[in-house]
mmCIF file of C-alpha atoms in Angstrom:
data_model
loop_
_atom_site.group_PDB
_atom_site.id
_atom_site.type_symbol
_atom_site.label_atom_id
_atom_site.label_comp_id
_atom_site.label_asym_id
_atom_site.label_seq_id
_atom_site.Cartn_x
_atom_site.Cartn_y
_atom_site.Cartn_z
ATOM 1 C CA UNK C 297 83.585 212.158 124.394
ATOM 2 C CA UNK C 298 81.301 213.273 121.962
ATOM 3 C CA UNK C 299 81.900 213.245 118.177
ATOM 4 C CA UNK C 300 82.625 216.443 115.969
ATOM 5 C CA UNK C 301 81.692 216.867 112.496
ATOM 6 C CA UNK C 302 85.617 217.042 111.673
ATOM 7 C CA UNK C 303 86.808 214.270 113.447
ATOM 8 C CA UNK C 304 87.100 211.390 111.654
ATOM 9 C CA UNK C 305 84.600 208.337 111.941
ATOM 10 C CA UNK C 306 88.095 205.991 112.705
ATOM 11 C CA UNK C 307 91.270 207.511 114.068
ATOM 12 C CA UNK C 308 94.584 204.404 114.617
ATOM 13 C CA UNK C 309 97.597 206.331 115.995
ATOM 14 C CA UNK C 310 100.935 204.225 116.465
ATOM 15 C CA UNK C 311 99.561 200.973 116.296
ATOM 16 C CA UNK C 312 102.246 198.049 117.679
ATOM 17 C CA UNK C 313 101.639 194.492 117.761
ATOM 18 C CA UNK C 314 104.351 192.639 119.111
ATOM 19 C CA UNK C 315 103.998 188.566 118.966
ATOM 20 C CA UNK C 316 106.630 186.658 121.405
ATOM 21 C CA UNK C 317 109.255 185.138 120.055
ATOM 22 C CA UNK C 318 109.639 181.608 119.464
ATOM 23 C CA UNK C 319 110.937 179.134 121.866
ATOM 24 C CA UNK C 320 114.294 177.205 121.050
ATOM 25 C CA UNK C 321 115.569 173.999 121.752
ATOM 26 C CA UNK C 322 116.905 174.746 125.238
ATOM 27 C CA UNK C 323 113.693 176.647 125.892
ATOM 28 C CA UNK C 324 114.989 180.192 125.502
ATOM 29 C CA UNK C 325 112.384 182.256 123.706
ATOM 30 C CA UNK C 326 113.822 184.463 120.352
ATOM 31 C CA UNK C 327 113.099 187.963 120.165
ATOM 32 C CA UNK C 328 109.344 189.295 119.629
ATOM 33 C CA UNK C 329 107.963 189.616 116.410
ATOM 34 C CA UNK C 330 106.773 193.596 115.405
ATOM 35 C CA UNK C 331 104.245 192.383 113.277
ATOM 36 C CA UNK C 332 102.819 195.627 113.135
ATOM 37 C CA UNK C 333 105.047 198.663 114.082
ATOM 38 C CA UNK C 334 103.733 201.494 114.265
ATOM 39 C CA UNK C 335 100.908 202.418 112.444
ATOM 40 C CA UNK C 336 98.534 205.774 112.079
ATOM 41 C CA UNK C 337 95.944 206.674 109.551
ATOM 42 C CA UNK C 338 92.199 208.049 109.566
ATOM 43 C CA UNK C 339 89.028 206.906 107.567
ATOM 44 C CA UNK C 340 86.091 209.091 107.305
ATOM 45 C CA UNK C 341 82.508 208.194 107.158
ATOM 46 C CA UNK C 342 81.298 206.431 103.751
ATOM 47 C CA UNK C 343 85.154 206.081 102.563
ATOM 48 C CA UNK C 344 87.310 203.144 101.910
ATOM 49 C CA UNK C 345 91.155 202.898 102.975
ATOM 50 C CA UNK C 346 92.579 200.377 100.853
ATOM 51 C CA UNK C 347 95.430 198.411 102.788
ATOM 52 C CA UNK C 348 97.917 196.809 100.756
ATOM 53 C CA UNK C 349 101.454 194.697 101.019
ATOM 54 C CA UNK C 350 102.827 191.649 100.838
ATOM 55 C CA UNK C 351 101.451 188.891 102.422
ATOM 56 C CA UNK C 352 102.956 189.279 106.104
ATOM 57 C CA UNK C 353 103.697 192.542 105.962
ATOM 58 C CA UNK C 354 100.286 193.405 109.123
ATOM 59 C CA UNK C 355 98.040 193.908 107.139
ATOM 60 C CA UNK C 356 95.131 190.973 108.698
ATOM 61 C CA UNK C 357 96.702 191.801 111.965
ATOM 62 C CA UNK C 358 96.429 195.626 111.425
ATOM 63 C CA UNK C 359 92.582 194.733 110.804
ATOM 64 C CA UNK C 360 91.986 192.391 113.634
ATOM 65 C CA UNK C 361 93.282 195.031 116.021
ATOM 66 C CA UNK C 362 90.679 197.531 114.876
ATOM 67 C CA UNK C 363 88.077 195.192 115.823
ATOM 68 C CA UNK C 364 89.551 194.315 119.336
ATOM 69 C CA UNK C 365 89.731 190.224 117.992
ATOM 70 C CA UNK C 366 93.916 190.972 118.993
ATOM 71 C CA UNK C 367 94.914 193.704 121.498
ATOM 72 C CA UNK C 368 97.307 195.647 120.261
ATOM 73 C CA UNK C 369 100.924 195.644 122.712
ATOM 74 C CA UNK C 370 100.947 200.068 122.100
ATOM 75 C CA UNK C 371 98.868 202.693 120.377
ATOM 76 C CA UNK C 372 95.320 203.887 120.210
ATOM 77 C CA UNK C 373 92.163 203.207 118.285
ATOM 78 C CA UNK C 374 89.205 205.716 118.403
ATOM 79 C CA UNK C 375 85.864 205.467 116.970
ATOM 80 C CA UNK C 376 83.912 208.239 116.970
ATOM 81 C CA UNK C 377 86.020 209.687 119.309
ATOM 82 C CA UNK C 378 85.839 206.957 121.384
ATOM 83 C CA UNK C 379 88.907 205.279 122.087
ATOM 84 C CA UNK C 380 88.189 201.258 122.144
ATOM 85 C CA UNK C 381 91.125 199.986 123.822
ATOM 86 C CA UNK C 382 90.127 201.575 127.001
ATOM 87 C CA UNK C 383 86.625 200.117 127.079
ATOM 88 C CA UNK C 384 85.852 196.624 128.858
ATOM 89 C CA UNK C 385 83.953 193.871 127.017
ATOM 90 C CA UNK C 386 80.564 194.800 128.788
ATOM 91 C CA UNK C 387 81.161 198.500 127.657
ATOM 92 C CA UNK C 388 82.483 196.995 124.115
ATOM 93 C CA UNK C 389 79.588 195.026 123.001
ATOM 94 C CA UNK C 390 77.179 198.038 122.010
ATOM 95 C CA UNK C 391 79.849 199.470 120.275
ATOM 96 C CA UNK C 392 80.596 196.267 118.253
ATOM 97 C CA UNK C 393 77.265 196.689 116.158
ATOM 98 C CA UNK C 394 78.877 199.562 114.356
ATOM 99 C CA UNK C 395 82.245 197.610 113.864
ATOM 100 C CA UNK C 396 82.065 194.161 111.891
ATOM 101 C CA UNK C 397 84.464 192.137 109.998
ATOM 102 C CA UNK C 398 84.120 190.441 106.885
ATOM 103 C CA UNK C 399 86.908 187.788 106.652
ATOM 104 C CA UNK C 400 89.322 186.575 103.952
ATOM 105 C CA UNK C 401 88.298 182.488 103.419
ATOM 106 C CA UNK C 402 84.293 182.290 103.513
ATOM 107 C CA UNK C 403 83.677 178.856 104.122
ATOM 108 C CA UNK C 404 86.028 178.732 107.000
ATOM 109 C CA UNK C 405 84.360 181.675 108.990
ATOM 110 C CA UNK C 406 80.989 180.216 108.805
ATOM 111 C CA UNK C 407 80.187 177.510 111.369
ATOM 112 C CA UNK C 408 78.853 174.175 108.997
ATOM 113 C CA UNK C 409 76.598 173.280 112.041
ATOM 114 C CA UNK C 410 74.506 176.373 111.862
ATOM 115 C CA UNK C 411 71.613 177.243 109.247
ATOM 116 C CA UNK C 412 72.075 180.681 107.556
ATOM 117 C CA UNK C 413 68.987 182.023 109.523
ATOM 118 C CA UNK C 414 71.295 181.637 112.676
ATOM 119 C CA UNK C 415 74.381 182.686 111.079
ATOM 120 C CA UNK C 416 73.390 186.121 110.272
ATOM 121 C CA UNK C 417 71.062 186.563 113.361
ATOM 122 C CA UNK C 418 73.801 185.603 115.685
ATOM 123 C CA UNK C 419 74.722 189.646 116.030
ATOM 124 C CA UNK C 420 71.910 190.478 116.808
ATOM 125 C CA UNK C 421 70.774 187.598 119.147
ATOM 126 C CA UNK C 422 74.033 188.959 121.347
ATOM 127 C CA UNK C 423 72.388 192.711 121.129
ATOM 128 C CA UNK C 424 69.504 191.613 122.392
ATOM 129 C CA UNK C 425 66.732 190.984 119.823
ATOM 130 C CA UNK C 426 64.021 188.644 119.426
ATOM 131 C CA UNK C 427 64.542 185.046 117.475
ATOM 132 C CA UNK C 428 61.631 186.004 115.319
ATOM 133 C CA UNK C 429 62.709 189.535 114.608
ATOM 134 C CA UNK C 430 66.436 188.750 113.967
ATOM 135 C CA UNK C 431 65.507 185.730 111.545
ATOM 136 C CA UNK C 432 63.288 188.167 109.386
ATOM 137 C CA UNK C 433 66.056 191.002 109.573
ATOM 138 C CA UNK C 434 68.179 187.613 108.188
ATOM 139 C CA UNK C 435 65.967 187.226 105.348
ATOM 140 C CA UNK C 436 65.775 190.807 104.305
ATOM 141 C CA UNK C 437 69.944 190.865 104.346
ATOM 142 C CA UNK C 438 70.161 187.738 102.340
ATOM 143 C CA UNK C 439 68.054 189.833 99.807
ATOM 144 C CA UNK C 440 69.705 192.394 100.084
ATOM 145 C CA UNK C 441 72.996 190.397 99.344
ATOM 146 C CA UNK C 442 71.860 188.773 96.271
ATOM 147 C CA UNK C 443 70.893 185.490 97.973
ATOM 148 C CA UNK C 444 67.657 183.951 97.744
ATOM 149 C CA UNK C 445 65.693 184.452 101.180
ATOM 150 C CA UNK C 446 63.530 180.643 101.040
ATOM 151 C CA UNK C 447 67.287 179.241 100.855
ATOM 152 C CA UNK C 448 67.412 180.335 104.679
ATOM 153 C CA UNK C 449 67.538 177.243 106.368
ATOM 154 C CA UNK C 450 70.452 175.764 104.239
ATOM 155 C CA UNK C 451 73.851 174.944 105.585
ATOM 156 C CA UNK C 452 76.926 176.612 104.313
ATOM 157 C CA UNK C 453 78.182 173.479 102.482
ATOM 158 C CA UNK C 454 75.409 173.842 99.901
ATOM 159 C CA UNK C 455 76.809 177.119 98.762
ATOM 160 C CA UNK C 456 79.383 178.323 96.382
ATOM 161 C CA UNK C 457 82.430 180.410 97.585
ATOM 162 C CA UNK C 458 80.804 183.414 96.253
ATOM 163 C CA UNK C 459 77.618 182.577 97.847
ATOM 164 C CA UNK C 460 79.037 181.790 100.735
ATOM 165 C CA UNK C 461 81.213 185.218 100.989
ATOM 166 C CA UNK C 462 78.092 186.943 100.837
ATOM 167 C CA UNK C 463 76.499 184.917 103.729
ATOM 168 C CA UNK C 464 79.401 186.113 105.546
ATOM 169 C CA UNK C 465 78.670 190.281 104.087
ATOM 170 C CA UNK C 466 75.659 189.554 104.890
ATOM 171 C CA UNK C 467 76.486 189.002 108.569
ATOM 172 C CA UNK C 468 78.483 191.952 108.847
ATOM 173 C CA UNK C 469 75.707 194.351 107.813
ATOM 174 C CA UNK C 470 72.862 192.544 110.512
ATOM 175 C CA UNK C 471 74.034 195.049 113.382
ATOM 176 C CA UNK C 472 73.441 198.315 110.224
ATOM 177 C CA UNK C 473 77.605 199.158 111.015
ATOM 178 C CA UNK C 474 79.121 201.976 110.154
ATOM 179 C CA UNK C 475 82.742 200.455 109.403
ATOM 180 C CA UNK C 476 83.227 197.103 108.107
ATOM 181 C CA UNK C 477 86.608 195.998 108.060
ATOM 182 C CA UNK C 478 87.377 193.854 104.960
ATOM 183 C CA UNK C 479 90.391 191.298 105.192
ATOM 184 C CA UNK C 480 90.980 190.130 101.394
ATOM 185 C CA UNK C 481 87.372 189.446 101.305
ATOM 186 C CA UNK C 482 88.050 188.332 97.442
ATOM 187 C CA UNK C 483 91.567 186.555 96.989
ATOM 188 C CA UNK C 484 89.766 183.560 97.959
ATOM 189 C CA UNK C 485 87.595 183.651 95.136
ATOM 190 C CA UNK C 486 87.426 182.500 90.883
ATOM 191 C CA UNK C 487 88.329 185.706 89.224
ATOM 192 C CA UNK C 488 84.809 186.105 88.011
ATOM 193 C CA UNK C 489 83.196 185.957 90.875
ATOM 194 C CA UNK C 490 85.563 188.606 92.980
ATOM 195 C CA UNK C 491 84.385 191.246 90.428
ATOM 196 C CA UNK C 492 80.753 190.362 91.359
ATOM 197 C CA UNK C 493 81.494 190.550 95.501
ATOM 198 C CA UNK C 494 83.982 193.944 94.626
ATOM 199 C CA UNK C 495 80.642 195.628 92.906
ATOM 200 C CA UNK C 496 78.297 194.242 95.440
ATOM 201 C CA UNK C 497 80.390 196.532 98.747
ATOM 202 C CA UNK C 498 80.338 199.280 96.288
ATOM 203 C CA UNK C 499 76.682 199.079 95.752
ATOM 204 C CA UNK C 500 76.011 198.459 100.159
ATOM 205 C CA UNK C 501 78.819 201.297 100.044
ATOM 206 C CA UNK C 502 76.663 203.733 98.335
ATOM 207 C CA UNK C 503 73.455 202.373 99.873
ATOM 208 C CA UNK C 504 74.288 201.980 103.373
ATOM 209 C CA UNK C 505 76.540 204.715 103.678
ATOM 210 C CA UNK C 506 79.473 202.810 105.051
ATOM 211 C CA UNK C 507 83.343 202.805 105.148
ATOM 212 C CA UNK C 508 85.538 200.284 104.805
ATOM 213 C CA UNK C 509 89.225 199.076 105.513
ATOM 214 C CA UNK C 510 89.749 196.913 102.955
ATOM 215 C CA UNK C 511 92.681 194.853 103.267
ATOM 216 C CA UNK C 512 94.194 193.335 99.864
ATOM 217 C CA UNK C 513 97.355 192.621 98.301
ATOM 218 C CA UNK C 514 96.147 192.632 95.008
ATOM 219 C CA UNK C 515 96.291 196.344 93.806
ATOM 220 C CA UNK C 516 94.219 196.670 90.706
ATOM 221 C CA UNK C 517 91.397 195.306 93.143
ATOM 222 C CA UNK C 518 92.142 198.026 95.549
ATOM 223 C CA UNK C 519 92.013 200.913 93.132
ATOM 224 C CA UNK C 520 88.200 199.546 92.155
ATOM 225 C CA UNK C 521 87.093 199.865 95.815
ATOM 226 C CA UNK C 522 89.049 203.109 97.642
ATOM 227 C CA UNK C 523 89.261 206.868 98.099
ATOM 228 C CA UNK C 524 92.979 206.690 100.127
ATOM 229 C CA UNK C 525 95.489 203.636 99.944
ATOM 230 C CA UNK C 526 97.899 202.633 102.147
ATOM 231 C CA UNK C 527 100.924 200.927 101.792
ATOM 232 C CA UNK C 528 102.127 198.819 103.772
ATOM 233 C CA UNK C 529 105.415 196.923 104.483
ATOM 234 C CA UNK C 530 107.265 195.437 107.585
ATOM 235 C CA UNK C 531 104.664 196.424 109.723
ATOM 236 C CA UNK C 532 104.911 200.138 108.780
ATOM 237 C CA UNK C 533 103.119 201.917 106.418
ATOM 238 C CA UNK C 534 105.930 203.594 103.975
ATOM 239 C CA UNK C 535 103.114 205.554 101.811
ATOM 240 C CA UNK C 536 99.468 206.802 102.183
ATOM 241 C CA UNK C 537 97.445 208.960 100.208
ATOM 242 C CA UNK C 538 94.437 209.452 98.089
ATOM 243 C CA UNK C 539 94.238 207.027 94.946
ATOM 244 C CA UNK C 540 94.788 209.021 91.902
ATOM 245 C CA UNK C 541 97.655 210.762 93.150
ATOM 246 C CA UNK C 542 99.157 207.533 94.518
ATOM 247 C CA UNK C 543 98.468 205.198 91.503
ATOM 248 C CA UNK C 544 99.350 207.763 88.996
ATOM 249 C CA UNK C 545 102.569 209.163 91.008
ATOM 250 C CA UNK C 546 104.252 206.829 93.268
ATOM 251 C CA UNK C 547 106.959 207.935 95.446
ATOM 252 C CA UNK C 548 108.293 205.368 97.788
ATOM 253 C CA UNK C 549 109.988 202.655 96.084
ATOM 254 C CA UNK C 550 107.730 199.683 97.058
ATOM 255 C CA UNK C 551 104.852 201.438 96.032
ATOM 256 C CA UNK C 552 106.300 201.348 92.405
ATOM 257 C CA UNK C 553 107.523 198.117 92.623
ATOM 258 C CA UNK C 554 104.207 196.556 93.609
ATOM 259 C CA UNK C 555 102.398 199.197 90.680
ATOM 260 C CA UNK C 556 104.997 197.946 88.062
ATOM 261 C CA UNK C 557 103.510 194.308 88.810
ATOM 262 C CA UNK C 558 99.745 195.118 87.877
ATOM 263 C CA UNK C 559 98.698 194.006 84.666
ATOM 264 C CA UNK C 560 97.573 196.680 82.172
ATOM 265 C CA UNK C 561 94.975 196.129 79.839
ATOM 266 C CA UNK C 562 96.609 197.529 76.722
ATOM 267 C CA UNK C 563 99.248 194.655 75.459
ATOM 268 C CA UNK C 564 101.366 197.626 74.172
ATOM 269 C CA UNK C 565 101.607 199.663 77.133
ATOM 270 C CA UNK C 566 102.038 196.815 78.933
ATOM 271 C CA UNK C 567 105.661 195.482 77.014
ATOM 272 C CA UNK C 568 106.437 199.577 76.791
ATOM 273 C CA UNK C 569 106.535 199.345 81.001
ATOM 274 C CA UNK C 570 109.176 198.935 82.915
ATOM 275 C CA UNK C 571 109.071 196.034 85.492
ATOM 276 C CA UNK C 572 110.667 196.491 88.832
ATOM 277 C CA UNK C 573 111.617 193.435 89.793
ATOM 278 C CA UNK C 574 112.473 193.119 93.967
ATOM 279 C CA UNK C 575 115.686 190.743 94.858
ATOM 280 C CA UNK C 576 115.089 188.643 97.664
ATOM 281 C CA UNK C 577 112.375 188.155 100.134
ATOM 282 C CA UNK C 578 110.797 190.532 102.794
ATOM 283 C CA UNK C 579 113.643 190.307 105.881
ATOM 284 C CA UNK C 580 111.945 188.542 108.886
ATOM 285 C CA UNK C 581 109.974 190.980 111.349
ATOM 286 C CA UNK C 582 111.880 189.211 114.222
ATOM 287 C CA UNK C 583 114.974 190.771 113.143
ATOM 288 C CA UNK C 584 114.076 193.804 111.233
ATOM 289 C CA UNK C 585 116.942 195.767 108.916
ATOM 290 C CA UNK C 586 118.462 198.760 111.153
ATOM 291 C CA UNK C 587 117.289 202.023 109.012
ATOM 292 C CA UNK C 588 114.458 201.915 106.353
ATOM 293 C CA UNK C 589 113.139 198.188 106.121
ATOM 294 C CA UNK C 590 112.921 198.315 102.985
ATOM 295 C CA UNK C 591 116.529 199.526 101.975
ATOM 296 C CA UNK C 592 118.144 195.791 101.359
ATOM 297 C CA UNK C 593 115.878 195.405 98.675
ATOM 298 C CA UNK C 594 115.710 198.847 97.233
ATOM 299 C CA UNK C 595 117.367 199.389 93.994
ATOM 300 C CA UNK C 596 118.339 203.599 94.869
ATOM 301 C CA UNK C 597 118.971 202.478 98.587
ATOM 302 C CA UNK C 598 122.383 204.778 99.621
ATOM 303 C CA UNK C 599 124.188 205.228 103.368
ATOM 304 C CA UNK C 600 121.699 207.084 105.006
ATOM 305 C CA UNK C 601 119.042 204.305 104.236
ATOM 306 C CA UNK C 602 120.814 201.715 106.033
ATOM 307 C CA UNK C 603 121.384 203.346 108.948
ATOM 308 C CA UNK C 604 118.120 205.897 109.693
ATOM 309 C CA UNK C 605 114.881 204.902 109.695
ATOM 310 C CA UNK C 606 112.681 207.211 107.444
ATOM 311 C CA UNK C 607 109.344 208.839 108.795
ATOM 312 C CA UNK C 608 106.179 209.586 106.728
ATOM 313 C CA UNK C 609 106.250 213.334 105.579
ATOM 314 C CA UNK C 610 104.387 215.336 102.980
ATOM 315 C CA UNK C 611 105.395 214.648 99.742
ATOM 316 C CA UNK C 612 103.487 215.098 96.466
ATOM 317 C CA UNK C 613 100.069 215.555 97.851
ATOM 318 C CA UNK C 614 100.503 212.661 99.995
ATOM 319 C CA UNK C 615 102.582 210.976 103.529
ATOM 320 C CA UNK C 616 105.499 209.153 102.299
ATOM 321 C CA UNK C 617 108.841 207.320 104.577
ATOM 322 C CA UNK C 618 111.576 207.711 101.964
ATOM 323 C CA UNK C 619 114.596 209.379 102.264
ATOM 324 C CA UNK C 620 114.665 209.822 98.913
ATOM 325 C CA UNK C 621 112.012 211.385 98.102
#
């Protein structure tokens, strides 16, 4: 099917993953985990969705369905009109240059026994191009990175996490993508240095024209990088919008929770604000809350919470599940 200039470059539409459950002693096996239940959103060309939640909440599994490294047990993902989970892995791989990943730990998705050179030429090696034009196209992308080219041949041992996270950006971009899906491509990094990776995708944003999903729990770093945010919990995204209206309004309850907990950079503001402090831990998605997921830690939670689960719907400019709102 042939793109149209309104569809959207990405389109996810009810996304499930379902993991099975866990064997017990007597070998029964427990009841699937939803990881991810349900999802929908869509990302246009050159924008960023930010993706944000708790740790365990889908978010990295969200991602790695996108990309086809999971397949996802329901739901549809469409590039370009094209919907991937029909396609085989022959009909896949020329459709993979124009959908990388750039992964959370850098050291641990780059193989030690391989030079740089091979590293980033790898992609295109698989589409097909020469080992002399692929290891030049890797020293114009380690440029382009912020990496010196003559430090080619090196191993990724003699790098720094920083370094090495751009080895791995620098991968991603060797196929010239169009969507790069970005699983906490900084929390693995010194403070310092994730400002210096954050400003780096904005500038091969800008450049390249590309979009991104990035994936993050930290929400300050989120706000830096995105047009729309989307926040996740349980598997289910409970509210998704564009950023101002989201950061500077927040409807759903865990959306102001997690806000509440971002450091401001005026000391007085910051003892004027309210925290919102959640009780308890996320429930286990093996046996999700009946209802909204969120309701046996919500502070305004009331009947019909417990027993109805809420569905996004306009509210303020933006999709929210809340009852409440």
């Amino acid at each position: 099917m042939k793109t149209t200039s309104s569809e959207p470059l990405l389109s996810v539409r009810d996304l499930t993953m379902a993991f099975p459950g866990k064997r017990s002693a007597t070998g029964r096996r427990g009841a699937p985990v939803r990881a991810v239940d349900g999802v929908s959103f869509d990302l246009a060309a050159g924008q960023t969705l930010g993706l944000v939640g708790e740790s365990g909440c889908g978010k990295s599994t969200t991602g790695r369905m996108i990309v086809r490294l999971l397949e996802p047990t329901s739901g549809r993902v469409a590039f370009e009109g094209t919907e991937i989970g029909r396609l085989s892995q022959r009909a896949m791989r020329p459709l993979r240059k124009n959908i990388q990943m750039v992964f959370q730990d850098p050291h641990s998705s780059l193989n030690p026994r391989q030079t740089v050179a091979r590293i980033i030429a790898d992609p295109l090696l698989v589409q097909g191009w020469s080992a002399a034009d692929a290891r030049r196209r890797a020293a114009e992308l380690m440029e382009l990175v912020g990496l010196i080219p003559e430090h080619i041949d090196r191993y990724p041992h003699e790098f720094s996490g920083g370094q090495a996270q751009r080895i791995g950006i620098a991968r991603s971009l060797s196929t010239s993508p169009r969507l790069i899906i970005a699983d906490e491509p900084v929390s693995a990094l010194d403070v310092s240095v994730q400002a210096q990776i954050v400003n780096l995708m904005e500038r091969l944003r800008a450049e390249l024209g590309l979009a991104y999903v990035f994936i993050a729990h930290d929400l300050s770093v989120v706000k830096r990088v995105s047009d729309r945010v989307a926040v996740m919990y349980l598997g289910r995204i409970v509210e998704i919008g564009d950023k101002k209206s989201l950061y500077e309004n927040p409807q759903h309850p865990y959306t102001r929770a997690l806000l509440s907990a971002v450091p401001l950079p005026d000391p007085a503001a910051e003892r004027r604000r309210e925290r919102i402090v959640l009780l308890g831990d996320p429930p286990s998605p093996a046996a999700p809350p009946p209802g909204c997921s969120f309701h046996p830690r919500c502070p305004k939670a009331q009947d019909i919470c417990r027993t109805e689960r809420p569905l996004l719907q306009l509210a303020a400019s933006r999709e929210v599940a809340c009852h409440l709102v």
